mmCIF file of C-alpha atoms and ligand atoms in Angstrom:
data_model
loop_
_atom_site.group_PDB
_atom_site.id
_atom_site.type_symbol
_atom_site.label_atom_id
_atom_site.label_comp_id
_atom_site.label_asym_id
_atom_site.label_seq_id
_atom_site.Cartn_x
_atom_site.Cartn_y
_atom_site.Cartn_z
ATOM 1 C CA MET A 1 0.026 -0.220 -0.115
ATOM 2 C CA THR A 2 1.970 3.572 -0.509
ATOM 3 C CA GLN A 3 0.265 6.250 1.317
ATOM 4 C CA PRO A 4 0.719 10.289 -0.900
ATOM 5 C CA THR A 5 3.304 11.853 1.840
ATOM 6 C CA THR A 6 2.695 15.568 -0.193
ATOM 7 C CA SER A 7 0.452 17.263 -2.122
ATOM 8 C CA THR A 8 1.712 17.382 -4.980
ATOM 9 C CA GLU A 9 0.813 13.212 -4.987
ATOM 10 C CA PRO A 10 -1.860 11.675 -6.395
ATOM 11 C CA HIS A 11 -3.979 11.290 -3.360
ATOM 12 C CA ALA A 12 -5.578 8.059 -4.068
ATOM 13 C CA LEU A 13 -4.501 4.363 -2.325
ATOM 14 C CA ILE A 14 -3.094 1.936 -4.412
ATOM 15 C CA VAL A 15 -3.827 -1.298 -2.983
ATOM 16 C CA LYS A 16 -3.049 -5.001 -3.840
ATOM 17 C CA PRO A 17 -5.919 -6.955 -4.681
ATOM 18 C CA SER A 18 -6.878 -9.214 -1.302
ATOM 19 C CA PRO A 19 -9.453 -10.628 0.862
ATOM 20 C CA ASP A 20 -9.328 -7.495 2.321
ATOM 21 C CA ALA A 21 -8.846 -4.601 -0.398
ATOM 22 C CA ILE A 22 -11.994 -6.040 -2.053
ATOM 23 C CA LYS A 23 -14.288 -5.517 1.158
ATOM 24 C CA THR A 24 -12.507 -2.039 1.807
ATOM 25 C CA ALA A 25 -12.955 -1.421 -2.484
ATOM 26 C CA ALA A 26 -17.332 -3.012 -2.060
ATOM 27 C CA GLU A 27 -18.405 -1.296 0.441
ATOM 28 C CA LEU A 28 -16.595 2.235 -0.203
ATOM 29 C CA LEU A 29 -18.547 1.634 -3.799
ATOM 30 C CA GLY A 30 -21.411 0.350 -1.028
ATOM 31 C CA SER A 31 -21.359 4.004 0.663
ATOM 32 C CA GLY A 32 -21.275 5.513 -2.603
ATOM 33 C CA GLN A 33 -17.990 5.855 -3.277
ATOM 34 C CA LEU A 34 -15.870 6.199 -6.793
ATOM 35 C CA VAL A 35 -13.121 2.845 -6.643
ATOM 36 C CA ALA A 36 -10.621 2.262 -9.695
ATOM 37 C CA LEU A 37 -10.846 -1.622 -10.774
ATOM 38 C CA PRO A 38 -8.652 -3.218 -12.290
ATOM 39 C CA THR A 39 -10.004 -5.039 -15.912
ATOM 40 C CA GLU A 40 -8.456 -6.758 -18.231
ATOM 41 C CA THR A 41 -9.050 -4.627 -21.014
ATOM 42 C CA VAL A 42 -8.469 -1.260 -19.804
ATOM 43 C CA TYR A 43 -8.968 0.194 -15.813
ATOM 44 C CA GLY A 44 -12.661 1.268 -15.086
ATOM 45 C CA LEU A 45 -13.555 4.195 -13.116
ATOM 46 C CA GLY A 46 -16.254 2.138 -10.818
ATOM 47 C CA ALA A 47 -19.514 3.479 -9.042
ATOM 48 C CA ASP A 48 -22.644 1.890 -7.424
ATOM 49 C CA ALA A 49 -24.672 1.416 -10.560
ATOM 50 C CA CYS A 50 -27.894 1.485 -8.336
ATOM 51 C CA ASN A 51 -26.509 4.641 -6.838
ATOM 52 C CA ASN A 52 -27.166 7.679 -8.839
ATOM 53 C CA ASP A 53 -25.954 10.040 -7.085
ATOM 54 C CA ALA A 54 -22.568 7.799 -6.566
ATOM 55 C CA VAL A 55 -23.117 7.296 -11.009
ATOM 56 C CA LYS A 56 -23.560 10.892 -10.853
ATOM 57 C CA GLY A 57 -19.565 11.672 -9.245
ATOM 58 C CA ILE A 58 -18.151 10.005 -12.369
ATOM 59 C CA TYR A 59 -19.351 11.703 -15.672
ATOM 60 C CA ASP A 60 -18.237 14.924 -12.901
ATOM 61 C CA ALA A 61 -14.218 13.022 -12.145
ATOM 62 C CA LYS A 62 -13.832 12.601 -15.382
ATOM 63 C CA GLY A 63 -15.888 15.544 -17.057
ATOM 64 C CA ARG A 64 -17.573 13.219 -19.646
ATOM 65 C CA PRO A 65 -20.849 14.593 -20.879
ATOM 66 C CA SER A 66 -23.849 13.933 -19.348
ATOM 67 C CA HIS A 67 -25.484 12.392 -22.597
ATOM 68 C CA ASN A 68 -22.140 9.302 -23.013
ATOM 69 C CA PRO A 69 -23.565 5.845 -21.218
ATOM 70 C CA LEU A 70 -21.819 3.424 -19.586
ATOM 71 C CA ILE A 71 -21.278 0.078 -19.113
ATOM 72 C CA CYS A 72 -22.878 -2.038 -16.416
ATOM 73 C CA HIS A 73 -19.760 -4.785 -15.091
ATOM 74 C CA VAL A 74 -21.962 -7.580 -13.746
ATOM 75 C CA THR A 75 -20.727 -11.119 -12.368
ATOM 76 C CA GLY A 76 -22.325 -12.643 -14.880
ATOM 77 C CA LYS A 77 -25.513 -13.692 -16.862
ATOM 78 C CA GLU A 78 -28.122 -13.837 -13.516
ATOM 79 C CA MET A 79 -26.648 -10.961 -12.751
ATOM 80 C CA ALA A 80 -27.658 -9.139 -16.109
ATOM 81 C CA ALA A 81 -30.796 -10.678 -16.475
ATOM 82 C CA ALA A 82 -32.679 -8.002 -13.828
ATOM 83 C CA TYR A 83 -31.601 -5.393 -15.819
ATOM 84 C CA VAL A 84 -32.116 -6.062 -19.066
ATOM 85 C CA ASN A 85 -33.467 -8.292 -22.012
ATOM 86 C CA ILE A 86 -31.599 -11.268 -23.244
ATOM 87 C CA PRO A 87 -32.899 -13.377 -26.811
ATOM 88 C CA PRO A 88 -30.886 -15.815 -27.034
ATOM 89 C CA LEU A 89 -28.904 -14.174 -30.125
ATOM 90 C CA ALA A 90 -27.461 -12.225 -26.938
ATOM 91 C CA GLU A 91 -27.396 -15.678 -24.289
ATOM 92 C CA LYS A 92 -25.287 -16.923 -26.792
ATOM 93 C CA LEU A 93 -23.214 -13.746 -26.983
ATOM 94 C CA MET A 94 -22.982 -14.184 -22.983
ATOM 95 C CA ASP A 95 -21.791 -18.193 -23.062
ATOM 96 C CA HIS A 96 -18.907 -18.132 -25.219
ATOM 97 C CA PHE A 97 -17.306 -14.435 -24.128
ATOM 98 C CA TRP A 98 -18.447 -13.615 -20.765
ATOM 99 C CA PRO A 99 -16.230 -12.996 -18.343
ATOM 100 C CA GLY A 100 -14.244 -11.736 -21.272
ATOM 101 C CA PRO A 101 -13.078 -8.262 -23.429
ATOM 102 C CA PHE A 102 -17.036 -7.468 -24.200
ATOM 103 C CA THR A 103 -20.124 -5.117 -23.742
ATOM 104 C CA ILE A 104 -23.906 -6.043 -25.100
ATOM 105 C CA VAL A 105 -25.755 -3.307 -25.511
ATOM 106 C CA LEU A 106 -29.336 -4.760 -24.847
ATOM 107 C CA LYS A 107 -33.030 -3.627 -24.198
ATOM 108 C CA ARG A 108 -32.962 -2.435 -20.803
ATOM 109 C CA LYS A 109 -35.768 -4.353 -17.802
ATOM 110 C CA ASN A 110 -37.486 -1.643 -14.980
ATOM 111 C CA SER A 111 -35.027 -2.022 -12.423
ATOM 112 C CA PRO A 112 -32.964 -0.199 -9.185
ATOM 113 C CA LEU A 113 -30.630 0.659 -12.237
ATOM 114 C CA ALA A 114 -29.464 4.272 -11.211
ATOM 115 C CA GLU A 115 -31.464 6.580 -14.400
ATOM 116 C CA ARG A 116 -27.925 8.589 -14.733
ATOM 117 C CA VAL A 117 -25.998 4.967 -16.233
ATOM 118 C CA THR A 118 -27.589 5.200 -19.120
ATOM 119 C CA ALA A 119 -27.934 8.500 -20.341
ATOM 120 C CA GLY A 120 -31.940 8.160 -20.686
ATOM 121 C CA LEU A 121 -31.402 5.933 -23.316
ATOM 122 C CA GLU A 122 -33.615 2.431 -23.834
ATOM 123 C CA THR A 123 -30.463 1.087 -24.384
ATOM 124 C CA LEU A 124 -28.013 -0.964 -20.746
ATOM 125 C CA ALA A 125 -24.428 -2.077 -21.810
ATOM 126 C CA VAL A 126 -23.563 -4.713 -20.436
ATOM 127 C CA ARG A 127 -20.070 -6.801 -19.685
ATOM 128 C CA CYS A 128 -18.724 -9.274 -17.722
ATOM 129 C CA PRO A 129 -15.219 -8.552 -16.833
ATOM 130 C CA GLY A 130 -12.380 -11.609 -16.699
ATOM 131 C CA GLN A 131 -10.122 -9.902 -13.940
ATOM 132 C CA ALA A 132 -10.797 -12.424 -10.645
ATOM 133 C CA ASP A 133 -10.678 -10.020 -8.328
ATOM 134 C CA THR A 134 -12.840 -7.546 -9.687
ATOM 135 C CA LEU A 135 -15.307 -10.425 -10.021
ATOM 136 C CA ALA A 136 -15.037 -10.612 -6.515
ATOM 137 C CA VAL A 137 -15.592 -6.820 -5.444
ATOM 138 C CA ILE A 138 -18.877 -7.152 -8.046
ATOM 139 C CA THR A 139 -20.260 -10.048 -5.939
ATOM 140 C CA ALA A 140 -19.401 -8.021 -2.171
ATOM 141 C CA LEU A 141 -21.605 -5.437 -3.798
ATOM 142 C CA GLY A 142 -24.269 -8.145 -4.577
ATOM 143 C CA ARG A 143 -25.456 -4.758 -7.781
ATOM 144 C CA PRO A 144 -23.728 -4.241 -10.751
ATOM 145 C CA ILE A 145 -20.146 -1.162 -10.782
ATOM 146 C CA ALA A 146 -21.157 1.829 -12.910
ATOM 147 C CA ALA A 147 -17.866 1.687 -14.983
ATOM 148 C CA PRO A 148 -15.443 3.686 -17.887
ATOM 149 C CA SER A 149 -12.232 3.871 -18.213
ATOM 150 C CA ALA A 150 -10.831 5.628 -15.674
ATOM 151 C CA ASN A 151 -9.146 8.956 -18.244
ATOM 152 C CA PRO A 152 -10.122 12.177 -17.588
ATOM 153 C CA SER A 153 -12.805 11.990 -20.734
ATOM 154 C CA GLY A 154 -10.894 11.815 -23.732
ATOM 155 C CA LYS A 155 -7.294 10.854 -22.710
ATOM 156 C CA LEU A 156 -5.532 8.268 -23.263
ATOM 157 C CA SER A 157 -7.221 4.914 -21.766
ATOM 158 C CA PRO A 158 -5.218 3.633 -18.247
ATOM 159 C CA THR A 159 -3.849 -0.510 -18.030
ATOM 160 C CA ALA A 160 -2.025 0.539 -15.183
ATOM 161 C CA ALA A 161 -3.199 2.092 -11.530
ATOM 162 C CA GLU A 162 -0.205 4.016 -11.403
ATOM 163 C CA HIS A 163 -2.478 5.216 -15.422
ATOM 164 C CA VAL A 164 -5.169 5.880 -13.272
ATOM 165 C CA ALA A 165 -3.385 8.317 -10.488
ATOM 166 C CA GLU A 166 -1.888 10.471 -12.712
ATOM 167 C CA GLY A 167 -4.501 11.221 -14.694
ATOM 168 C CA LEU A 168 -7.926 11.244 -11.682
ATOM 169 C CA GLY A 169 -5.821 9.850 -8.683
ATOM 170 C CA HIS A 170 -7.620 12.998 -6.025
ATOM 171 C CA LYS A 171 -10.665 11.708 -7.156
ATOM 172 C CA VAL A 172 -11.001 8.417 -6.632
ATOM 173 C CA ALA A 173 -10.971 6.512 -3.236
ATOM 174 C CA LEU A 174 -9.181 3.839 -3.926
ATOM 175 C CA ILE A 175 -7.390 2.209 -6.977
ATOM 176 C CA LEU A 176 -6.992 -1.758 -6.787
ATOM 177 C CA ASP A 177 -3.743 -2.612 -7.838
ATOM 178 C CA GLY A 178 -4.658 -5.399 -10.659
ATOM 179 C CA GLY A 179 -0.564 -4.762 -11.910
ATOM 180 C CA PRO A 180 -0.977 -3.877 -16.326
ATOM 181 C CA SER A 181 -4.145 -5.005 -18.343
ATOM 182 C CA PRO A 182 -2.825 -7.971 -19.912
ATOM 183 C CA VAL A 183 -5.555 -6.771 -23.306
ATOM 184 C CA GLY A 184 -4.859 -3.007 -23.033
ATOM 185 C CA ILE A 185 -8.143 -1.627 -25.095
ATOM 186 C CA GLU A 186 -11.660 -1.660 -23.939
ATOM 187 C CA SER A 187 -13.952 -4.054 -25.077
ATOM 188 C CA THR A 188 -15.876 -5.633 -27.790
ATOM 189 C CA ILE A 189 -19.871 -3.530 -27.962
ATOM 190 C CA VAL A 190 -22.119 -4.742 -30.193
ATOM 191 C CA SER A 191 -25.471 -4.260 -29.346
ATOM 192 C CA VAL A 192 -27.806 -6.993 -30.236
ATOM 193 C CA LYS A 193 -31.429 -7.354 -31.366
ATOM 194 C CA GLY A 194 -33.474 -9.529 -33.212
ATOM 195 C CA ASP A 195 -31.253 -11.341 -34.966
ATOM 196 C CA HIS A 196 -28.860 -8.758 -36.387
ATOM 197 C CA VAL A 197 -25.493 -8.452 -34.114
ATOM 198 C CA THR A 198 -23.608 -4.670 -35.151
ATOM 199 C CA VAL A 199 -20.553 -4.277 -33.715
ATOM 200 C CA LEU A 200 -20.515 -0.683 -32.206
ATOM 201 C CA ARG A 201 -16.258 -0.539 -30.806
ATOM 202 C CA PRO A 202 -14.232 -2.957 -32.058
ATOM 203 C CA GLY A 203 -12.182 -4.555 -30.018
ATOM 204 C CA SER A 204 -9.754 -8.122 -28.918
ATOM 205 C CA ILE A 205 -12.933 -9.550 -29.841
ATOM 206 C CA THR A 206 -13.772 -9.918 -33.466
ATOM 207 C CA SER A 207 -16.554 -9.784 -35.898
ATOM 208 C CA ASP A 208 -14.770 -13.377 -37.706
ATOM 209 C CA GLN A 209 -15.121 -14.847 -33.173
ATOM 210 C CA ILE A 210 -18.920 -13.178 -33.512
ATOM 211 C CA LEU A 211 -19.572 -15.171 -36.389
ATOM 212 C CA ALA A 212 -18.672 -18.059 -35.993
ATOM 213 C CA VAL A 213 -20.155 -18.221 -32.768
ATOM 214 C CA THR A 214 -23.856 -16.412 -33.724
ATOM 215 C CA GLY A 215 -23.443 -17.323 -37.518
ATOM 216 C CA ALA A 216 -25.171 -13.693 -38.578
ATOM 217 C CA VAL A 217 -22.253 -11.789 -39.997
ATOM 218 C CA PRO A 218 -21.904 -8.395 -37.862
ATOM 219 C CA ILE A 219 -22.694 -5.316 -38.881
ATOM 220 C CA GLN A 220 -19.991 -2.878 -38.551
ATOM 221 C CA ARG A 221 -19.321 0.366 -37.350
ATOM 222 C CA ASN A 222 -16.257 2.134 -36.257
ATOM 223 C CA ALA A 223 -14.486 5.367 -36.610
ATOM 224 C CA GLN A 224 -13.869 4.431 -40.043
ATOM 225 C CA SER A 225 -17.331 3.829 -40.687
ATOM 226 C CA GLN A 226 -19.210 6.392 -38.364
ATOM 227 C CA ILE A 227 -19.312 7.523 -35.281
ATOM 228 C CA ASN A 228 -22.360 6.060 -34.170
ATOM 229 C CA ALA A 229 -22.709 5.155 -29.823
ATOM 230 C CA PRO A 230 -23.156 8.638 -28.281
ATOM 231 C CA GLY A 231 -20.123 8.106 -26.711
ATOM 232 C CA GLN A 232 -18.120 7.394 -29.816
ATOM 233 C CA LEU A 233 -16.871 10.936 -30.617
ATOM 234 C CA SER A 234 -14.340 11.713 -33.155
ATOM 235 C CA SER A 235 -11.506 12.853 -30.516
ATOM 236 C CA HIS A 236 -11.229 10.735 -28.550
ATOM 237 C CA TYR A 237 -8.361 8.625 -26.556
ATOM 238 C CA ALA A 238 -6.150 12.224 -28.021
ATOM 239 C CA PRO A 239 -2.517 12.806 -26.617
ATOM 240 C CA ASN A 240 -1.121 15.514 -25.681
ATOM 241 C CA ALA A 241 0.715 15.999 -28.451
ATOM 242 C CA ALA A 242 0.023 16.121 -32.236
ATOM 243 C CA VAL A 243 -0.272 12.467 -33.720
ATOM 244 C CA ARG A 244 0.829 11.197 -37.482
ATOM 245 C CA LEU A 245 -0.305 7.024 -38.521
ATOM 246 C CA ASN A 246 0.820 5.338 -40.458
ATOM 247 C CA VAL A 247 3.671 6.622 -41.010
ATOM 248 C CA THR A 248 7.385 4.992 -42.327
ATOM 249 C CA HIS A 249 9.711 6.895 -42.584
ATOM 250 C CA HIS A 250 9.419 9.434 -39.528
ATOM 251 C CA LYS A 251 10.207 12.766 -39.149
ATOM 252 C CA SER A 252 13.116 14.770 -37.650
ATOM 253 C CA GLY A 253 12.155 16.366 -34.467
ATOM 254 C CA GLU A 254 9.210 13.660 -34.321
ATOM 255 C CA VAL A 255 9.098 10.556 -31.628
ATOM 256 C CA MET A 256 8.999 7.349 -33.832
ATOM 257 C CA ILE A 257 5.969 5.099 -31.958
ATOM 258 C CA GLY A 258 7.401 1.402 -34.284
ATOM 259 C CA PHE A 259 5.331 -1.855 -35.987
ATOM 260 C CA GLY A 260 7.049 -5.381 -36.977
ATOM 261 C CA SER A 261 10.159 -4.422 -39.105
ATOM 262 C CA VAL A 262 9.287 -0.610 -39.225
ATOM 263 C CA GLU A 263 11.585 0.894 -36.305
ATOM 264 C CA GLY A 264 11.477 3.224 -33.620
ATOM 265 C CA ASP A 265 11.442 5.354 -30.166
ATOM 266 C CA PHE A 266 9.490 2.841 -29.344
ATOM 267 C CA ASN A 267 7.812 -0.169 -31.048
ATOM 268 C CA LEU A 268 3.586 -1.393 -30.257
ATOM 269 C CA SER A 269 5.751 -5.411 -31.540
ATOM 270 C CA ALA A 270 8.487 -6.472 -33.216
ATOM 271 C CA ASN A 271 8.193 -9.535 -34.525
ATOM 272 C CA GLY A 272 4.611 -7.719 -35.709
ATOM 273 C CA ASP A 273 2.042 -9.365 -33.582
ATOM 274 C CA LEU A 274 -0.807 -8.026 -33.153
ATOM 275 C CA ASP A 275 -2.182 -8.923 -29.574
ATOM 276 C CA GLU A 276 1.252 -7.660 -28.567
ATOM 277 C CA ALA A 277 0.443 -4.595 -29.472
ATOM 278 C CA ALA A 278 -2.858 -4.317 -28.456
ATOM 279 C CA GLU A 279 -1.543 -5.209 -24.972
ATOM 280 C CA LYS A 280 1.200 -1.961 -25.306
ATOM 281 C CA LEU A 281 -0.533 0.395 -27.565
ATOM 282 C CA PHE A 282 -1.625 3.213 -24.227
ATOM 283 C CA ALA A 283 1.053 2.937 -22.767
ATOM 284 C CA THR A 284 3.655 2.830 -24.935
ATOM 285 C CA MET A 285 1.426 6.735 -26.633
ATOM 286 C CA ARG A 286 1.754 7.278 -22.783
ATOM 287 C CA LEU A 287 5.573 7.592 -22.328
ATOM 288 C CA ALA A 288 5.855 8.696 -26.394
ATOM 289 C CA ASP A 289 3.694 11.829 -24.993
ATOM 290 C CA GLU A 290 6.526 12.081 -22.277
ATOM 291 C CA LYS A 291 9.181 12.314 -24.793
ATOM 292 C CA ALA A 292 7.590 14.437 -28.159
ATOM 293 C CA ALA A 293 6.586 17.217 -24.705
ATOM 294 C CA GLY A 294 4.234 18.462 -27.199
ATOM 295 C CA GLY A 295 5.159 17.651 -30.733
ATOM 296 C CA THR A 296 4.062 15.053 -32.957
ATOM 297 C CA ILE A 297 4.240 11.415 -32.446
ATOM 298 C CA ALA A 298 4.300 9.326 -35.798
ATOM 299 C CA ILE A 299 3.285 5.839 -35.848
ATOM 300 C CA ALA A 300 3.983 2.624 -37.978
ATOM 301 C CA PRO A 301 0.837 1.218 -39.951
ATOM 302 C CA ILE A 302 -0.642 -1.542 -38.052
ATOM 303 C CA PRO A 303 -2.459 -4.145 -41.017
ATOM 304 C CA GLU A 304 -6.152 -3.832 -40.838
ATOM 305 C CA HIS A 305 -7.234 -7.061 -39.534
ATOM 306 C CA GLY A 306 -7.726 -9.226 -36.206
ATOM 307 C CA VAL A 307 -7.316 -7.300 -33.492
ATOM 308 C CA GLY A 308 -5.389 -4.713 -36.158
ATOM 309 C CA ILE A 309 -8.994 -3.526 -36.957
ATOM 310 C CA ALA A 310 -9.477 -2.246 -33.014
ATOM 311 C CA ILE A 311 -5.924 -0.465 -32.901
ATOM 312 C CA ASN A 312 -6.488 1.705 -35.621
ATOM 313 C CA ASP A 313 -9.688 2.206 -34.732
ATOM 314 C CA ARG A 314 -8.039 3.357 -31.425
ATOM 315 C CA LEU A 315 -5.539 5.798 -33.622
ATOM 316 C CA ILE A 316 -7.000 7.234 -35.785
ATOM 317 C CA ARG A 317 -9.270 9.356 -32.530
ATOM 318 C CA ALA A 318 -6.636 9.286 -31.879
ATOM 319 C CA ALA A 319 -4.780 11.813 -34.420
ATOM 320 C CA ALA A 320 -8.662 13.397 -34.802
ATOM 321 C CA PRO A 321 -9.045 17.477 -35.247
ATOM 322 C CA ARG A 322 -8.814 18.505 -31.496
ATOM 323 C CA ASP A 323 -11.455 20.885 -30.349
ATOM 324 C CA PRO A 324 -9.960 24.088 -29.938
HETATM 325 O O1 TXA B 1 -13.184 -2.257 -21.784
HETATM 326 C C1 TXA B 1 -14.286 -1.313 -21.352
HETATM 327 O O2 TXA B 1 -15.403 -1.837 -22.402
HETATM 328 C C2 TXA B 1 -13.867 -0.334 -20.205
HETATM 329 C C3 TXA B 1 -13.958 -1.114 -19.001
HETATM 330 C C4 TXA B 1 -13.559 -0.898 -17.536
HETATM 331 O O3 TXA B 1 -14.826 -2.356 -18.168
HETATM 332 N N1 TXA B 1 -14.943 0.113 -20.336
HETATM 333 C C5 TXA B 1 -15.508 1.621 -21.059
HETATM 334 O O4 TXA B 1 -15.891 2.289 -21.496
HETATM 335 O O5 TXA B 1 -15.140 1.036 -22.009
HETATM 336 P P1 TXA B 1 -17.024 3.450 -21.543
HETATM 337 O O6 TXA B 1 -17.037 4.773 -20.284
HETATM 338 O O7 TXA B 1 -14.854 4.548 -21.132
HETATM 339 O O8 TXA B 1 -16.803 3.466 -23.452
HETATM 340 C C6 TXA B 1 -17.975 3.151 -23.105
HETATM 341 C C7 TXA B 1 -18.629 3.330 -25.017
HETATM 342 C C8 TXA B 1 -18.669 4.698 -24.828
HETATM 343 O O9 TXA B 1 -18.293 4.955 -26.404
HETATM 344 C C9 TXA B 1 -20.620 4.418 -24.791
HETATM 345 O O10 TXA B 1 -20.645 5.204 -25.295
HETATM 346 C C10 TXA B 1 -20.779 3.382 -25.259
HETATM 347 O O11 TXA B 1 -19.793 2.443 -24.213
HETATM 348 N N2 TXA B 1 -22.205 3.074 -24.980
HETATM 349 C C11 TXA B 1 -21.685 2.787 -22.780
HETATM 350 N N3 TXA B 1 -24.107 2.598 -23.115
HETATM 351 C C12 TXA B 1 -24.417 2.423 -24.406
HETATM 352 C C13 TXA B 1 -25.523 2.429 -24.590
HETATM 353 N N4 TXA B 1 -26.882 2.149 -24.166
HETATM 354 N N5 TXA B 1 -25.913 2.220 -25.808
HETATM 355 C C14 TXA B 1 -24.775 2.198 -27.180
HETATM 356 N N6 TXA B 1 -23.779 3.351 -26.828
HETATM 357 C C15 TXA B 1 -22.911 2.948 -25.083
HETATM 358 MG MG1 MG B 2 -13.607 5.638 -22.298
#
């Protein structure tokens, strides 16, 4: 446990998972406080999903627009069933991909869920994360945990406890430190209506995998097609530096993030392994951002297949024009 020593350091307590830490995290959530939790994708900024004031705290802490709904993290299908209607196709997806980096948007039911979680929508996004300690916190709380990525709105997502402390440290009661997030990019989000699956945000679970499980060809919606989910604002995942994509020869002064044989100051995967690149993406962009000191980050081409589609989705948003 690290205790802050000066007022300039992050204020949050960072604790390693233990039965005591899990109990404390659940108690803090139950009393309306915010707790950052590890997941296999990125760290989440959690609040009791049935406490409207606590959920408001998430929007305030992140500076998140109130029209951008949150994902509810559940222990599984049974908990989800109290909050959403689960048609057979969605059940198939849950059985196959849960726990895991997979979020399903479904029609919400009447339930004690806080109004603010869904930002007025008739649908709710549910996900069962594949991180045992975080599942234990949800079980101990006994209700879903609403959690967006634990970063200030629009900034790089956190894949380590220290990233959360840097961005939001003074705004959370506790950070549960589960180590680096092994997947590294946010969950695949699909919406399921009748026989149709639409991919709202690509992730490490690919359309081919969804097709293999359901037999339904998923409809694609990503940065290349259109901005769709309410929160899929054009500029997102933005470092302070400018970002230039598909670079094989960087200009002098640019900080280069390589991939495969395209070398750089950093390399997402010298072997050209897309899973490794996803895992390292946000942490590498943080390091590159520090080195670039307000200049430009150049990034090598990433192949547009498999999890590369999700990586490119994040990169396109990172490079998108910023609001003045
Ligand atoms: O991997 C993840 O999904 C992480 C971890 C913490 O679970 N969470 C995450 O949350 O990435 P967030 O808030 O950063 O991104 C959730 C996205 C937003 O773009 C939001 O607009 C969309 O999900 N979303 C949430 N509820 C929705 C709904 N009912 N319909 C459509 N999109 C929804
Ligand atoms: Mg996010």
